[in-house]
Amino acid sequence: METLACPNAPVKGRPREFDADAALAAALRVFWSKGYEGASLTDLTEAMGIGRPSLYAAFGNKEALFRRALDLYETEKLGYMSQALSAPTSREVAARLLGGALDSQTSACEPRGCLGVIGSMACGSEAEGVRAEVIARRASGHAALVARMERARAEGDLPADADPAGLARFLLALMQGMAVQAGAGASREELAQLVSTSLATWPGR
């Protein structure tokens, strides 16, 4: 005798009726525009074109969805950061990082500001896990940049008295500052001037 499935339960083997990748990209834009705490489930489901049951089934809860969105953000929007580390000189690393940030922050197709900065500023009890995740990922990026600056110093590309950790913090602070200024309406020309001035003070060749 055939067993009837619960009408509210997902049927095993049935394909989802939405594009999960497109839905995740839409969720990313909501989080990017409104922040973790500012993005309500209604905002997310409307942008993603799905109901709450589908969101939970495909992505888990809101925090899990944010983590997936953060993965997508790092892969698609911050890919230039890992590529910059392979540049032949520390100055070129800095130029590629700041140039990538400039292009990202002045794109007409994306929200302004940095999702990582927005996530790290979340302060409610609901967002504690998200904030910790963002800070941990930032620390990982900082460690990779410090290691690249240490290599540059060892190769003679940076002066012997250069501070790799300080230079890494300097670059990351500049990129975060650009994100904040872009979110406040700074123009590409204004941000480009900041990049030029910063590179003019770089200690490496």
XYZ file of C-alpha atoms in Angstrom:
205
model
C 0.000 0.000 0.000
C 1.412 3.386 -0.987
C 2.176 5.769 1.869
C 1.040 9.342 1.391
C 3.723 11.956 2.050
C 3.061 14.852 4.358
C 2.068 17.798 2.104
C 4.510 20.099 3.906
C 7.508 17.757 3.778
C 9.992 17.910 0.913
C 9.747 14.938 -1.437
C 13.011 13.032 -1.698
C 14.551 13.388 -5.117
C 12.384 16.319 -6.141
C 14.540 19.128 -7.590
C 14.263 22.522 -5.958
C 11.944 24.894 -7.755
C 14.442 27.746 -7.648
C 18.024 28.465 -8.634
C 19.977 28.151 -5.382
C 22.966 30.051 -6.776
C 20.818 32.966 -7.906
C 18.987 32.965 -4.576
C 22.289 33.060 -2.689
C 23.534 35.931 -4.855
C 20.335 37.830 -4.063
C 20.788 37.174 -0.335
C 24.351 38.459 -0.566
C 23.153 41.773 -1.960
C 20.613 42.120 0.855
C 23.209 41.445 3.551
C 25.664 43.732 1.775
C 23.136 46.556 1.592
C 21.501 46.208 5.005
C 23.968 44.324 7.179
C 23.266 41.121 9.048
C 21.008 42.590 11.697
C 19.264 44.955 9.290
C 18.340 42.180 6.858
C 15.053 40.646 7.942
C 13.869 37.232 6.835
C 11.176 38.987 4.837
C 13.818 41.085 3.056
C 15.776 37.955 2.262
C 12.930 35.747 1.082
C 11.494 38.503 -1.097
C 14.843 39.177 -2.739
C 15.552 35.464 -3.162
C 12.087 34.771 -4.548
C 11.417 31.902 -2.136
C 9.413 31.215 0.998
C 10.850 30.661 4.448
C 10.483 26.857 4.302
C 12.570 26.788 1.120
C 15.182 29.071 2.671
C 15.496 26.836 5.717
C 15.589 23.667 3.616
C 18.267 24.944 1.248
C 20.445 27.096 3.487
C 19.551 26.461 7.114
C 18.895 29.446 9.352
C 19.745 33.104 8.793
C 23.232 32.787 10.249
C 24.043 29.819 8.022
C 22.767 31.762 5.021
C 25.016 34.689 5.932
C 28.025 32.386 6.137
C 27.236 31.044 2.675
C 26.821 34.588 1.403
C 30.163 35.512 2.968
C 31.797 32.573 1.163
C 30.368 33.836 -2.124
C 31.471 37.386 -1.360
C 35.034 36.304 -0.659
C 35.182 34.145 -3.780
C 33.612 36.539 -6.269
C 34.224 40.011 -4.830
C 37.509 39.568 -2.948
C 39.274 37.170 -5.285
C 41.739 39.926 -6.131
C 43.147 39.723 -2.591
C 44.546 36.208 -2.893
C 45.776 36.969 -6.408
C 47.574 40.085 -5.173
C 49.726 38.038 -2.817
C 51.428 36.402 -5.809
C 52.684 39.753 -7.147
C 56.495 39.882 -7.510
C 57.105 42.812 -5.153
C 55.535 44.148 -1.985
C 54.712 47.410 -3.735
C 52.899 45.519 -6.463
C 51.041 43.549 -3.790
C 49.923 46.841 -2.262
C 49.005 48.291 -5.668
C 46.904 45.273 -6.592
C 45.155 45.181 -3.231
C 44.289 48.875 -3.260
C 43.420 48.821 -6.965
C 41.136 45.835 -6.450
C 39.460 47.572 -3.527
C 39.024 50.692 -5.654
C 37.353 48.759 -8.472
C 35.164 46.828 -6.053
C 34.026 49.881 -4.129
C 33.223 51.946 -7.216
C 31.400 49.301 -9.225
C 28.045 50.517 -10.467
C 26.674 46.985 -10.188
C 27.211 46.351 -6.495
C 26.348 47.993 -3.160
C 28.993 50.240 -1.630
C 30.886 49.307 1.493
C 32.441 46.040 2.645
C 30.399 43.067 3.812
C 33.172 42.111 6.221
C 33.193 45.557 7.817
C 29.409 45.541 8.019
C 29.405 42.059 9.578
C 32.091 42.893 12.133
C 30.065 45.878 13.329
C 27.033 43.736 14.183
C 26.589 43.988 17.929
C 23.335 42.309 18.956
C 23.270 38.960 20.744
C 21.749 37.409 17.615
C 24.838 38.402 15.637
C 27.583 37.233 18.006
C 28.363 34.151 15.934
C 28.429 36.145 12.707
C 30.719 38.789 14.161
C 33.124 36.129 15.453
C 33.170 34.454 12.042
C 33.960 37.691 10.229
C 36.733 38.568 12.686
C 38.261 35.084 12.337
C 38.287 35.344 8.552
C 39.843 38.792 8.747
C 42.567 37.425 11.024
C 43.315 34.703 8.499
C 43.648 37.262 5.709
C 45.870 39.433 7.874
C 48.143 36.478 8.661
C 48.559 35.687 4.951
C 49.433 39.306 4.208
C 51.929 39.455 7.071
C 53.618 36.314 5.740
C 53.909 37.924 2.292
C 55.468 41.071 3.771
C 57.899 38.965 5.819
C 58.963 37.239 2.621
C 59.452 40.606 0.937
C 61.694 41.732 3.783
C 63.699 38.505 3.663
C 64.195 38.952 -0.102
C 65.425 42.521 0.333
C 62.355 43.976 -1.339
C 61.518 45.770 1.924
C 64.049 47.486 4.200
C 65.480 45.371 7.009
C 63.731 47.560 9.583
C 60.300 47.269 7.902
C 57.450 45.999 10.085
C 55.545 43.297 8.111
C 52.645 43.181 10.594
C 52.380 46.970 10.619
C 52.390 47.164 6.817
C 49.705 44.483 6.623
C 47.525 46.375 9.117
C 48.165 49.580 7.178
C 46.920 48.054 3.928
C 43.882 46.424 5.494
C 42.993 49.640 7.318
C 43.214 51.543 4.042
C 40.942 49.034 2.312
C 38.421 49.153 5.144
C 38.589 52.931 5.166
C 37.932 53.000 1.426
C 34.874 50.820 1.993
C 33.551 53.164 4.653
C 34.197 56.244 2.514
C 32.625 54.595 -0.535
C 29.569 53.776 1.563
C 29.402 57.436 2.536
C 29.429 58.512 -1.114
C 33.106 59.143 -1.914
C 33.784 59.275 -5.653
C 36.172 57.047 -7.577
C 38.452 60.034 -8.135
C 38.636 60.711 -4.398
C 39.409 57.100 -3.578
C 41.955 56.873 -6.407
C 43.761 59.850 -4.899
C 43.937 57.988 -1.599
C 45.441 54.985 -3.375
C 48.056 57.133 -5.146
C 49.051 58.910 -1.943
C 49.353 55.648 -0.044
C 51.521 53.999 -2.690
C 53.788 57.059 -2.794
C 54.697 56.382 0.844
C 55.319 52.640 0.384
C 58.785 51.656 1.675
C 59.472 48.950 -0.914
C 60.611 49.398 -4.471
